[in-house]
Short mmCIF file of C-alpha atoms in Angstrom, two decimals:
data_model
loop_
_atom_site.label_atom_id
_atom_site.label_comp_id
_atom_site.label_asym_id
_atom_site.label_seq_id
_atom_site.Cartn_x
_atom_site.Cartn_y
_atom_site.Cartn_z
CA MET A 1 24.20 25.43 14.78
CA GLY A 2 23.18 21.91 15.60
CA ARG A 3 19.75 22.45 14.10
CA PRO A 4 17.88 19.24 13.17
CA ASP A 5 17.49 20.21 9.52
CA PRO A 6 15.14 17.94 7.59
CA GLU A 7 17.30 18.31 4.52
CA GLU A 8 20.21 16.91 6.49
CA GLY A 9 18.25 13.80 7.38
CA GLN A 10 17.51 14.93 10.94
CA LEU A 11 13.77 14.15 10.79
CA PRO A 12 12.44 10.62 10.77
CA ALA A 13 11.09 9.53 7.39
CA PRO A 14 8.28 7.23 8.63
CA VAL A 15 5.40 9.12 10.23
CA LYS A 16 2.74 7.63 12.49
CA PRO A 17 -0.39 6.89 10.43
CA PRO A 18 -3.22 9.23 11.49
CA ASP A 19 -5.96 6.57 11.07
CA GLY A 20 -8.36 9.30 10.00
CA GLY A 21 -8.31 12.97 9.06
CA TRP A 22 -7.14 13.34 5.47
CA GLY A 23 -6.93 9.55 5.38
CA TRP A 24 -10.68 9.38 4.77
CA ILE A 25 -10.22 11.41 1.58
CA VAL A 26 -7.44 9.03 0.57
CA LEU A 27 -9.81 6.15 1.29
CA LEU A 28 -12.45 7.69 -0.97
CA GLY A 29 -9.90 8.02 -3.76
CA CYS A 30 -8.83 4.41 -3.27
CA PHE A 31 -12.50 3.36 -3.40
CA VAL A 32 -12.91 5.02 -6.81
CA ILE A 33 -9.63 3.65 -8.17
CA THR A 34 -10.45 0.11 -7.05
CA GLY A 35 -13.87 0.36 -8.67
CA PHE A 36 -12.47 1.47 -12.02
CA SER A 37 -9.62 -1.06 -11.97
CA TYR A 38 -11.72 -4.17 -11.36
CA ALA A 39 -15.09 -3.18 -12.84
CA PHE A 40 -14.04 -1.35 -16.01
CA PRO A 41 -12.64 -4.41 -17.86
CA LYS A 42 -15.94 -6.21 -17.24
CA ALA A 43 -18.13 -3.19 -17.99
CA VAL A 44 -16.76 -2.71 -21.52
CA SER A 45 -18.21 -6.11 -22.44
CA VAL A 46 -21.56 -4.41 -23.15
CA TYR A 47 -19.99 -2.94 -26.31
CA PHE A 48 -18.77 -6.26 -27.67
CA LYS A 49 -21.76 -7.03 -29.92
CA GLU A 50 -21.49 -3.67 -31.69
CA LEU A 51 -17.75 -4.13 -32.09
CA MET A 52 -18.34 -7.56 -33.63
CA LYS A 53 -20.66 -6.04 -36.22
CA ASP A 54 -18.44 -3.08 -37.11
CA PHE A 55 -15.13 -4.96 -37.28
CA HIS A 56 -16.55 -8.31 -38.49
CA VAL A 57 -14.83 -10.33 -35.75
CA GLY A 58 -15.94 -13.03 -33.33
CA TYR A 59 -16.73 -12.86 -29.64
CA SER A 60 -13.37 -14.33 -28.65
CA ASP A 61 -11.61 -11.54 -30.58
CA THR A 62 -13.47 -8.79 -28.75
CA ALA A 63 -13.07 -10.58 -25.40
CA TRP A 64 -9.33 -10.06 -25.74
CA ILE A 65 -9.88 -6.36 -24.93
CA SER A 66 -10.90 -7.20 -21.36
CA SER A 67 -8.21 -9.86 -21.12
CA ILE A 68 -5.48 -7.42 -22.14
CA MET A 69 -6.74 -4.87 -19.59
CA LEU A 70 -6.55 -7.44 -16.79
CA ALA A 71 -3.18 -8.68 -18.01
CA MET A 72 -1.81 -5.13 -17.88
CA LEU A 73 -3.34 -4.60 -14.43
CA TYR A 74 -1.61 -7.68 -13.02
CA GLY A 75 1.45 -8.10 -15.25
CA THR A 76 2.83 -4.57 -14.90
CA GLY A 77 3.03 -4.83 -11.11
CA PRO A 78 6.86 -4.69 -10.90
CA VAL A 79 6.93 -1.70 -13.28
CA CYS A 80 4.49 0.14 -11.03
CA SER A 81 6.58 -0.73 -7.98
CA ILE A 82 9.72 0.68 -9.58
CA MET A 83 7.96 3.90 -10.59
CA VAL A 84 6.41 4.37 -7.15
CA ASN A 85 9.75 3.82 -5.40
CA GLN A 86 11.43 6.25 -7.78
CA PHE A 87 8.88 9.07 -8.17
CA GLY A 88 6.26 8.57 -5.44
CA CYS A 89 2.57 7.66 -5.55
CA ARG A 90 0.98 10.96 -6.58
CA PRO A 91 2.94 11.60 -9.83
CA VAL A 92 2.52 7.99 -10.92
CA MET A 93 -1.25 8.12 -10.35
CA LEU A 94 -1.61 11.39 -12.28
CA ILE A 95 0.23 9.90 -15.25
CA GLY A 96 -1.85 6.73 -14.97
CA GLY A 97 -5.11 8.66 -15.03
CA LEU A 98 -4.05 10.51 -18.18
CA LEU A 99 -3.01 7.26 -19.89
CA ALA A 100 -6.26 5.48 -18.97
CA SER A 101 -8.36 8.36 -20.29
CA ALA A 102 -6.27 8.79 -23.43
CA GLY A 103 -6.58 5.08 -24.22
CA MET A 104 -10.39 5.14 -24.27
CA ILE A 105 -10.54 8.45 -26.16
CA LEU A 106 -8.18 7.16 -28.84
CA ALA A 107 -10.14 3.90 -28.97
CA SER A 108 -13.22 5.83 -30.10
CA PHE A 109 -11.35 6.71 -33.34
CA THR A 110 -10.01 3.24 -34.15
CA THR A 111 -10.77 1.47 -37.44
CA ASN A 112 -9.77 -2.15 -36.65
CA ILE A 113 -9.58 -4.55 -33.74
CA ILE A 114 -5.77 -4.39 -33.47
CA GLU A 115 -5.93 -0.67 -32.77
CA LEU A 116 -8.50 -1.39 -30.07
CA TYR A 117 -6.09 -3.86 -28.47
CA LEU A 118 -3.37 -1.19 -28.35
CA THR A 119 -5.56 1.70 -27.12
CA ALA A 120 -8.39 0.34 -24.96
CA GLY A 121 -6.39 -2.75 -24.00
CA VAL A 122 -2.75 -1.79 -23.49
CA LEU A 123 -2.91 1.96 -22.89
CA THR A 124 -6.01 2.01 -20.68
CA GLY A 125 -4.91 -1.14 -18.85
CA LEU A 126 -1.50 0.36 -18.11
CA GLY A 127 -3.11 3.59 -16.88
CA MET A 128 -5.38 1.73 -14.47
CA ALA A 129 -2.44 -0.33 -13.23
CA LEU A 130 -0.50 2.87 -12.46
CA ASN A 131 -3.46 4.01 -10.37
CA PHE A 132 -4.46 0.82 -8.59
CA GLN A 133 -1.17 -0.14 -6.94
CA PRO A 134 -0.16 3.34 -5.62
CA SER A 135 -3.64 3.86 -4.17
CA LEU A 136 -3.26 0.72 -2.04
CA ILE A 137 0.19 1.86 -0.92
CA MET A 138 -1.16 5.25 0.18
CA LEU A 139 -4.04 3.55 2.00
CA GLY A 140 -1.56 1.51 4.02
CA THR A 141 0.40 4.69 4.76
CA TYR A 142 -2.56 6.58 6.23
CA PHE A 143 -4.12 3.71 8.20
CA ASP A 144 -2.67 1.30 10.73
CA LYS A 145 -5.11 0.48 13.54
CA ARG A 146 -8.12 0.93 11.22
CA ARG A 147 -6.39 -0.55 8.19
CA PRO A 148 -8.55 -3.72 7.94
CA LEU A 149 -11.70 -1.58 7.87
CA ALA A 150 -10.10 0.79 5.34
CA ASN A 151 -9.16 -2.10 3.07
CA GLY A 152 -12.67 -3.51 3.29
CA LEU A 153 -14.28 -0.18 2.41
CA ALA A 154 -11.87 0.43 -0.48
CA ALA A 155 -12.44 -3.09 -1.84
CA ALA A 156 -16.20 -2.42 -1.89
CA GLY A 157 -15.57 -0.09 -4.83
CA SER A 158 -15.33 -3.08 -7.17
CA PRO A 159 -18.94 -4.36 -6.82
CA VAL A 160 -20.36 -0.84 -6.52
CA PHE A 161 -18.79 0.31 -9.78
CA LEU A 162 -19.58 -2.97 -11.52
CA SER A 163 -23.27 -2.56 -10.73
CA SER A 164 -23.24 1.03 -12.01
CA LEU A 165 -20.84 1.05 -14.96
CA SER A 166 -22.54 -1.79 -16.83
CA PRO A 167 -26.01 -0.12 -16.94
CA LEU A 168 -24.37 3.20 -17.74
CA GLY A 169 -22.48 1.63 -20.62
CA GLN A 170 -25.72 0.18 -21.99
CA VAL A 171 -27.39 3.61 -21.89
CA LEU A 172 -24.43 5.26 -23.60
CA LEU A 173 -24.40 2.56 -26.25
CA GLU A 174 -28.07 3.10 -27.09
CA LYS A 175 -27.82 6.91 -27.27
CA PHE A 176 -24.34 7.57 -28.67
CA GLY A 177 -23.10 4.27 -30.10
CA TRP A 178 -19.94 2.52 -29.06
CA ARG A 179 -17.68 5.34 -30.24
CA GLY A 180 -19.53 7.96 -28.22
CA GLY A 181 -19.67 5.58 -25.26
CA PHE A 182 -15.90 5.06 -25.38
CA LEU A 183 -15.34 8.82 -25.57
CA ILE A 184 -17.54 9.49 -22.51
CA MET A 185 -15.93 6.58 -20.64
CA GLY A 186 -12.56 8.16 -21.32
CA GLY A 187 -13.79 11.37 -19.75
CA LEU A 188 -14.96 9.46 -16.68
CA LEU A 189 -11.50 7.95 -16.30
CA LEU A 190 -10.08 11.45 -15.82
CA ASN A 191 -11.47 11.17 -12.30
CA CYS A 192 -8.46 8.95 -11.64
CA CYS A 193 -6.33 12.09 -11.88
CA THR A 194 -8.49 13.72 -9.22
CA CYS A 195 -8.03 10.70 -6.99
CA GLY A 196 -4.28 10.85 -7.59
CA ALA A 197 -4.16 14.54 -6.68
CA VAL A 198 -5.56 13.89 -3.18
CA MET A 199 -2.86 11.30 -2.40
CA ARG A 200 -0.83 13.76 -0.34
CA PRO A 201 2.43 12.32 1.06
CA LEU A 202 2.05 11.88 4.78
CA ASP A 203 5.47 13.27 5.79
CA MET A 204 4.74 16.72 4.29
CA GLY A 205 2.35 17.66 7.08
CA MET A 206 4.78 16.36 9.68
CA LYS A 207 7.61 18.54 8.36
CA ARG A 208 5.41 21.64 8.45
CA LYS A 209 4.43 20.97 12.05
CA MET A 210 8.05 20.56 13.12
CA GLY A 211 9.15 23.78 11.39
CA LYS A 212 8.19 25.98 14.35
CA ALA A 213 10.06 23.75 16.79
CA GLN A 214 13.14 23.95 14.55
CA ASP A 215 13.01 27.77 14.46
CA LYS A 216 12.80 27.97 18.26
CA TYR A 217 15.71 25.60 18.60
CA GLU A 218 17.77 27.67 16.14
CA ALA A 219 17.01 30.86 18.09
CA LYS A 220 18.34 29.28 21.27
CA GLU A 221 21.46 28.11 19.47
CA MET A 222 22.13 31.65 18.18
CA LEU A 223 22.28 33.18 21.68
CA PRO A 224 25.76 34.68 22.33
CA ILE A 225 27.03 32.52 25.22
CA GLY A 226 30.80 32.46 24.94
CA GLY A 227 32.11 29.61 22.88
CA LYS A 228 28.89 27.58 23.18
CA SER A 229 28.28 27.65 19.44
CA GLU A 230 31.64 26.05 18.70
CA GLU A 231 30.96 23.41 21.34
CA GLY A 232 27.48 22.78 19.94
CA ILE A 233 28.90 22.33 16.48
CA SER A 234 31.58 19.93 17.68
CA THR A 235 29.17 17.87 19.76
CA THR A 236 26.58 17.53 16.99
CA ASP A 237 29.08 16.53 14.30
CA GLY A 238 28.79 12.90 15.29
CA THR A 239 25.00 13.06 15.19
CA LYS A 240 25.04 14.70 11.76
CA LYS A 241 27.41 12.05 10.41
CA GLY A 242 25.14 9.29 11.69
CA LYS A 243 22.09 10.94 10.17
CA LYS A 244 23.88 11.53 6.87
CA ALA A 245 24.67 7.84 6.78
CA LYS A 246 20.97 7.11 7.20
CA LYS A 247 20.22 9.60 4.43
CA LYS A 248 22.61 7.80 2.09
CA THR A 249 20.89 4.55 2.94
CA LYS A 250 17.52 6.04 2.04
CA LYS A 251 18.89 7.44 -1.21
CA GLY A 252 20.23 3.99 -2.04
CA LYS A 253 16.78 2.43 -1.68
CA LYS A 254 16.17 -0.38 -4.15
CA LEU A 255 13.67 0.28 -6.89
CA LEU A 256 12.38 -3.28 -6.51
CA ASP A 257 13.22 -5.01 -3.25
CA PHE A 258 13.68 -8.74 -3.87
CA SER A 259 14.74 -9.30 -0.26
CA ILE A 260 11.09 -9.90 0.61
CA PHE A 261 11.52 -13.40 -0.81
CA SER A 262 13.55 -14.16 2.31
CA ASN A 263 10.34 -13.64 4.31
CA ARG A 264 8.73 -17.06 4.79
CA GLY A 265 5.31 -15.51 5.30
CA PHE A 266 5.54 -13.78 1.92
CA ILE A 267 6.52 -17.02 0.18
CA ILE A 268 3.57 -18.85 1.75
CA TYR A 269 1.19 -16.06 0.81
CA THR A 270 2.42 -15.92 -2.81
CA ILE A 271 2.07 -19.66 -3.39
CA SER A 272 -1.40 -19.82 -1.85
CA LYS A 273 -2.52 -16.75 -3.83
CA PHE A 274 -1.32 -18.31 -7.10
CA ILE A 275 -3.33 -21.48 -6.43
CA LEU A 276 -6.33 -19.39 -5.36
CA VAL A 277 -6.47 -17.32 -8.55
CA LEU A 278 -6.47 -20.48 -10.67
CA GLY A 279 -10.00 -21.25 -9.52
CA LEU A 280 -11.41 -18.10 -7.88
CA PHE A 281 -12.64 -16.33 -11.05
CA VAL A 282 -13.92 -19.43 -12.87
CA PRO A 283 -17.43 -19.75 -11.29
CA PRO A 284 -18.58 -16.14 -11.91
CA ILE A 285 -17.29 -16.30 -15.48
CA LEU A 286 -19.15 -19.53 -16.30
CA LEU A 287 -22.19 -18.96 -14.06
CA VAL A 288 -24.46 -17.32 -16.66
CA ASN A 289 -23.82 -19.96 -19.33
CA TYR A 290 -24.22 -22.70 -16.71
CA ALA A 291 -27.61 -21.31 -15.71
CA LYS A 292 -28.73 -21.09 -19.34
CA ASP A 293 -27.77 -24.71 -19.94
CA THR A 294 -29.97 -25.75 -17.01
CA GLY A 295 -32.99 -24.04 -18.62
CA VAL A 296 -32.94 -20.66 -16.82
CA PRO A 297 -34.14 -17.71 -18.99
CA ASP A 298 -31.53 -15.18 -20.13
CA THR A 299 -32.76 -12.28 -17.98
CA GLU A 300 -32.89 -14.40 -14.83
CA ALA A 301 -29.47 -15.87 -15.58
CA ALA A 302 -27.95 -12.39 -15.88
CA PHE A 303 -29.61 -11.41 -12.60
CA LEU A 304 -27.47 -14.00 -10.79
CA LEU A 305 -24.37 -11.83 -11.20
CA SER A 306 -26.29 -8.87 -9.74
CA ILE A 307 -27.02 -10.96 -6.65
CA ILE A 308 -23.33 -11.71 -6.21
CA GLY A 309 -22.46 -8.02 -6.64
CA PHE A 310 -25.11 -6.83 -4.19
CA ILE A 311 -23.99 -9.27 -1.47
CA ASP A 312 -20.36 -8.43 -2.19
CA ILE A 313 -20.95 -4.73 -1.50
CA PHE A 314 -21.86 -5.41 2.13
CA ALA A 315 -19.59 -8.41 2.71
CA ARG A 316 -16.33 -6.54 2.16
CA PRO A 317 -16.79 -3.71 4.69
CA ALA A 318 -18.30 -6.12 7.22
CA CYS A 319 -15.34 -8.47 6.89
CA GLY A 320 -12.97 -5.51 7.26
CA MET A 321 -14.65 -4.56 10.54
CA VAL A 322 -14.33 -8.12 11.85
CA ALA A 323 -10.68 -8.29 10.82
CA GLY A 324 -9.98 -5.07 12.74
CA LEU A 325 -11.08 -6.52 16.09
CA LYS A 326 -8.29 -6.79 18.66
CA TRP A 327 -8.63 -10.53 19.12
CA VAL A 328 -8.97 -11.22 15.37
CA ARG A 329 -6.32 -8.99 13.79
CA PRO A 330 -3.27 -10.94 15.08
CA HIS A 331 -4.76 -14.00 13.35
CA VAL A 332 -5.95 -12.31 10.15
CA ALA A 333 -4.07 -14.84 8.01
CA TYR A 334 -6.23 -17.63 9.42
CA LEU A 335 -9.37 -15.59 8.76
CA PHE A 336 -8.20 -15.22 5.16
CA SER A 337 -7.64 -18.97 5.01
CA PHE A 338 -11.17 -19.55 6.34
CA SER A 339 -12.66 -17.22 3.73
CA MET A 340 -10.92 -19.14 0.94
CA LEU A 341 -12.09 -22.45 2.40
CA PHE A 342 -15.64 -21.09 2.58
CA ASN A 343 -15.45 -20.01 -1.07
CA GLY A 344 -14.06 -23.34 -2.27
CA LEU A 345 -16.65 -25.40 -0.43
CA THR A 346 -19.39 -23.17 -1.88
CA ASP A 347 -18.19 -24.02 -5.40
CA ILE A 348 -18.06 -27.75 -4.65
CA CYS A 349 -21.46 -27.90 -2.95
CA SER A 350 -23.17 -25.96 -5.74
CA ALA A 351 -21.74 -28.03 -8.58
CA ARG A 352 -24.89 -30.19 -8.67
CA ALA A 353 -27.38 -27.31 -8.49
CA SER A 354 -30.01 -28.03 -11.12
CA ASN A 355 -32.63 -25.30 -10.61
CA TYR A 356 -32.80 -21.53 -10.25
CA THR A 357 -33.37 -21.63 -6.48
CA GLY A 358 -30.20 -23.64 -5.97
CA LEU A 359 -28.23 -21.18 -8.10
CA VAL A 360 -29.58 -18.21 -6.12
CA ILE A 361 -28.48 -19.86 -2.86
CA PHE A 362 -25.06 -20.44 -4.42
CA CYS A 363 -24.82 -16.77 -5.43
CA VAL A 364 -25.62 -15.61 -1.90
CA PHE A 365 -22.93 -17.73 -0.27
CA PHE A 366 -20.47 -17.10 -3.08
CA GLY A 367 -20.99 -13.34 -2.72
CA ILE A 368 -20.25 -13.52 1.01
CA SER A 369 -17.13 -15.64 0.62
CA TYR A 370 -15.91 -13.72 -2.43
CA GLY A 371 -16.30 -10.44 -0.55
CA MET A 372 -14.34 -11.82 2.39
CA VAL A 373 -11.47 -12.84 0.11
CA GLY A 374 -11.48 -9.44 -1.62
CA ALA A 375 -11.44 -7.54 1.67
CA LEU A 376 -8.61 -9.54 3.25
CA GLN A 377 -6.18 -10.28 0.43
CA PHE A 378 -4.18 -7.03 0.60
CA GLU A 379 -4.61 -6.60 4.37
CA VAL A 380 -2.84 -9.93 4.92
CA LEU A 381 -0.02 -8.89 2.57
CA MET A 382 0.44 -5.57 4.42
CA ALA A 383 0.54 -7.41 7.74
CA ILE A 384 3.22 -9.77 6.44
CA VAL A 385 5.69 -7.38 4.80
CA GLY A 386 4.86 -4.00 6.41
CA SER A 387 4.22 -0.72 4.64
CA GLN A 388 7.92 -0.06 3.92
CA LYS A 389 8.18 -3.06 1.58
CA PHE A 390 4.57 -3.24 0.47
CA SER A 391 5.20 -1.33 -2.77
CA SER A 392 7.64 -4.00 -3.95
CA ALA A 393 5.64 -6.91 -2.53
CA ILE A 394 2.36 -6.07 -4.24
CA GLY A 395 4.07 -5.61 -7.61
CA LEU A 396 5.68 -9.04 -7.45
CA VAL A 397 2.48 -10.69 -6.21
CA LEU A 398 0.40 -9.16 -9.02
CA LEU A 399 2.95 -10.36 -11.57
CA ILE A 400 2.71 -13.92 -10.26
CA GLU A 401 -1.09 -13.68 -10.23
CA ALA A 402 -1.03 -12.59 -13.88
CA PHE A 403 0.22 -16.04 -14.89
CA ALA A 404 -2.56 -17.69 -12.87
CA VAL A 405 -5.18 -15.42 -14.49
CA LEU A 406 -3.94 -16.40 -17.94
CA ILE A 407 -3.97 -20.11 -17.01
CA GLY A 408 -7.14 -20.59 -14.91
CA PRO A 409 -10.18 -19.20 -16.80
CA PRO A 410 -8.94 -20.08 -20.33
CA SER A 411 -8.19 -23.64 -19.22
CA ALA A 412 -11.67 -23.93 -17.69
CA GLY A 413 -13.22 -22.72 -20.94
CA ARG A 414 -11.33 -25.34 -22.94
CA LEU A 415 -12.44 -28.06 -20.55
CA VAL A 416 -16.05 -26.96 -20.96
CA ASP A 417 -15.71 -27.16 -24.74
CA ALA A 418 -14.13 -30.60 -24.50
CA LEU A 419 -16.31 -32.18 -21.78
CA LYS A 420 -19.57 -30.25 -22.26
CA ASN A 421 -20.01 -30.53 -18.48
CA TYR A 422 -19.98 -27.60 -16.06
CA GLU A 423 -20.17 -29.81 -12.99
CA VAL A 424 -16.58 -31.01 -13.38
CA ILE A 425 -15.35 -27.41 -13.79
CA PHE A 426 -17.01 -26.31 -10.53
CA TYR A 427 -15.50 -29.29 -8.71
CA LEU A 428 -12.07 -28.49 -10.11
CA ALA A 429 -12.25 -24.76 -9.33
CA GLY A 430 -13.53 -25.42 -5.81
CA SER A 431 -10.78 -27.95 -5.16
CA GLU A 432 -8.11 -25.43 -6.19
CA VAL A 433 -9.51 -22.80 -3.83
CA VAL A 434 -9.75 -25.31 -0.96
CA LEU A 435 -6.16 -26.41 -1.60
CA SER A 436 -4.94 -22.81 -1.39
CA ALA A 437 -6.83 -22.33 1.90
CA LEU A 438 -5.38 -25.47 3.47
CA PHE A 439 -1.87 -24.59 2.31
CA LEU A 440 -2.05 -21.07 3.75
CA GLY A 441 -3.48 -22.20 7.08
CA LEU A 442 -1.22 -25.21 7.64
CA ALA A 443 1.96 -23.57 6.35
CA SER A 444 1.37 -20.46 8.47
CA TYR A 445 0.78 -22.58 11.56
CA CYS A 446 3.73 -24.93 11.04
CA CYS A 447 6.37 -22.57 9.65
CA LEU A 448 5.59 -19.15 11.11
CA ASN A 449 4.74 -20.35 14.62
CA ARG A 450 8.07 -22.14 14.86
CA GLY A 451 9.82 -18.96 13.79
CA LYS A 452 8.08 -17.04 16.58
CA LYS A 453 9.46 -19.40 19.21
CA GLU A 454 13.01 -18.48 18.22
CA PRO A 455 14.30 -15.26 19.89
CA PRO A 456 14.02 -12.45 17.33
CA PRO A 457 17.27 -10.59 16.49
CA GLU A 458 17.56 -7.25 18.25
CA ASN A 459 18.08 -3.91 16.52
CA ASN A 460 17.54 -5.28 13.04
CA PRO A 461 16.37 -2.34 10.92
CA SER A 462 16.04 -4.41 7.76
CA ALA A 463 13.40 -6.72 9.16
CA GLY A 464 10.00 -6.09 7.60
CA GLY A 465 6.51 -6.95 8.68
CA GLY A 466 6.40 -4.97 11.91
CA SER A 467 3.67 -2.61 12.88
CA ASP A 468 3.80 0.69 11.04
CA THR A 469 2.88 2.56 14.20
CA GLU A 470 5.72 1.00 16.16
CA GLU A 471 8.24 1.88 13.44
CA ALA A 472 7.10 5.48 13.26
CA GLU A 473 7.04 5.89 17.04
CA SER A 474 10.55 4.48 17.39
CA ASP A 475 11.90 6.93 14.78
CA VAL A 476 10.17 9.89 16.39
CA GLN A 477 11.48 8.83 19.80
CA GLU A 478 14.99 8.60 18.37
CA ALA A 479 14.73 12.12 16.97
CA GLU A 480 13.47 13.43 20.31
CA GLU A 481 16.36 11.74 22.13
CA HIS A 482 18.89 13.42 19.83
CA SER A 483 17.21 16.79 20.32
CA SER A 484 17.10 16.38 24.11
CA ASP A 485 20.76 15.32 24.13
CA ASN A 486 21.73 18.49 22.26
CA HIS A 487 19.74 20.69 24.67
CA GLN A 488 21.18 18.93 27.71
CA LEU A 489 24.71 19.26 26.36
CA ALA A 490 24.23 22.95 25.65
CA HIS A 491 22.77 23.48 29.11
CA SER A 492 25.66 21.66 30.77
CA THR A 493 28.11 23.78 28.77
CA ASP A 494 26.44 26.97 30.05
CA ASN A 495 26.68 25.72 33.63
CA ALA A 496 30.35 24.88 33.17
CA VAL A 497 31.10 28.39 31.91
CA VAL A 498 29.26 30.05 34.82
CA VAL A 499 30.92 27.83 37.45
CA ALA A 500 34.35 28.42 35.93
CA ASN A 501 33.88 32.22 35.99
CA GLU A 502 32.68 32.19 39.60
CA GLU A 503 35.62 30.06 40.78
CA ALA A 504 38.14 32.26 38.97
CA ASN A 505 36.70 35.47 40.46
CA HIS A 506 36.62 33.93 43.94
CA VAL A 507 40.30 32.90 43.76
CA ALA A 508 41.31 36.35 42.46
CA GLU A 509 39.51 38.14 45.29
CA GLU A 510 41.18 35.94 47.93
CA GLN A 511 44.62 36.59 46.45
CA ARG A 512 44.06 40.36 46.35
CA GLY A 513 42.90 40.30 49.96
CA GLU A 514 45.92 38.35 51.17
CA GLY A 515 48.83 39.89 49.24
CA GLY A 516 47.41 42.54 47.02
CA GLY A 517 48.89 40.75 44.04
CA CYS A 518 50.33 37.51 42.96
CA PRO A 519 52.54 35.64 45.42
CA THR A 520 56.14 34.87 44.56
CA GLY A 521 58.59 32.17 45.45
CA ASP A 522 56.72 29.11 46.65
CA GLY A 523 53.50 30.54 45.25
CA GLU A 524 54.62 30.58 41.62
CA VAL A 525 52.56 27.55 40.82
CA LEU A 526 49.49 29.19 42.30
CA ALA A 527 50.29 32.37 40.42
CA ARG A 528 50.41 30.47 37.14
CA ASP A 529 47.04 28.80 37.88
CA GLY A 530 45.22 31.80 39.36
CA CYS A 531 46.68 35.01 37.91
CA ASN A 532 47.90 34.19 34.43
CA THR A 533 45.69 36.17 32.10
CA ASP A 534 46.13 33.83 29.15
CA GLN A 535 45.04 30.83 31.20
CA MET A 536 42.00 32.75 32.44
CA VAL A 537 40.99 33.62 28.89
CA GLU A 538 41.34 30.01 27.79
CA ARG A 539 39.33 28.81 30.75
CA ASP A 540 36.59 31.36 30.13
CA SER A 541 36.50 30.48 26.46
CA PHE A 542 36.00 26.84 27.39
#
């Protein structure tokens, strides 16, 4: 009856992000997932000495466990994108939580290092990857105006969990051994399933709210007003066909959208991010050994990482708040470029630090700049490609970053072994980060600003990178226009029927008053128009 049935594609798929409400629960889940994903591979390093004794292997052999976890987290990005586009975020996260937990539980029963690689490395790493990427996608779905702040708060989960999981792992190791610690860690990873369960699709609530409006509209359509129902059906056929075409387009959605490579902003971001990752993780990895070589005691050297983590906890939300300001958000890419430049210059300036005080100052500034980079990296990507293509974009970016992760830190370690000089490594890492910052800033200014001067194509639904709020509002407005058109058409049809009946009755009364019947002769034409019963029935039925 012309009802805008959601199953027929009558409701708009994108929904305006609430920027709050249940989104805060989603943010909490994303906070936990981010903490596990980034901190867990580093936290398991407290078990390495016991593993070396039990399996009679070297440190480099046990370090591969963390490396495999990180490789799975980054390298399986496209696989996660395909699964999210096919099944949705919540089912993928539930499966990921089960895999991550099962990997650590099975690892507690292993008898050799290869089995550890397959369980704690591959299985747990894959499970965390299936949680990390969908959680970021859901965060971008629930937040638009407050998205920079939400990204900053979610990113703060990494330093918070790193500062808590490492001491917890040490306590578990002392009381239960590494096998008992792995078993309990596997139980903790089941919380990923809880976080996945709260990732409620945003359009479900919207469909429930519109159900009452649909029922009212159906009741009006069912009113017995002549042939209105037939007219309503005929007039809404074109609308249904158009909506069915949109539904077919949605069903034909690509599992991995490579069209984002036609976006110049995405290309610039990907290249700069690859260069950034080559040098970003090198200083914190080598910092402790660098401090020990300068004569700093072991306990004080380890405390340097705690300083970075503590500063990082506050730097990420603060940077998210700054990025959300009205006069900053349109230029968030330049703020990201500045944060990378800040980080690179910190590495270069601290390369000649020769005492503990200098290293502490380095850790403070590195923690600030590192937190800024962590808070802005995914916000910039969401701003470039938009939420509709973010699931594919983040998978491809993480895959490209995986190659940089496998190249940067191992290459730095080999250079340290060859040169026996940490100063050169800090100069090299800082130069790579500075290069990525300059490339992002200059390329964005030269290429993207020129593109803005050109008149943008109108009515291009395939263009990505627009505001999520604007897309949702346009779809809702379109649905309201179709609904109002149907109501107006039905109302005009009712008026036509009433006017036609009144005119026919008026003509019949005049004819009865003049001749008491239908005129003959010259009035045959009038008789056919005014007194023919079949014509009257057809006119009334219209």
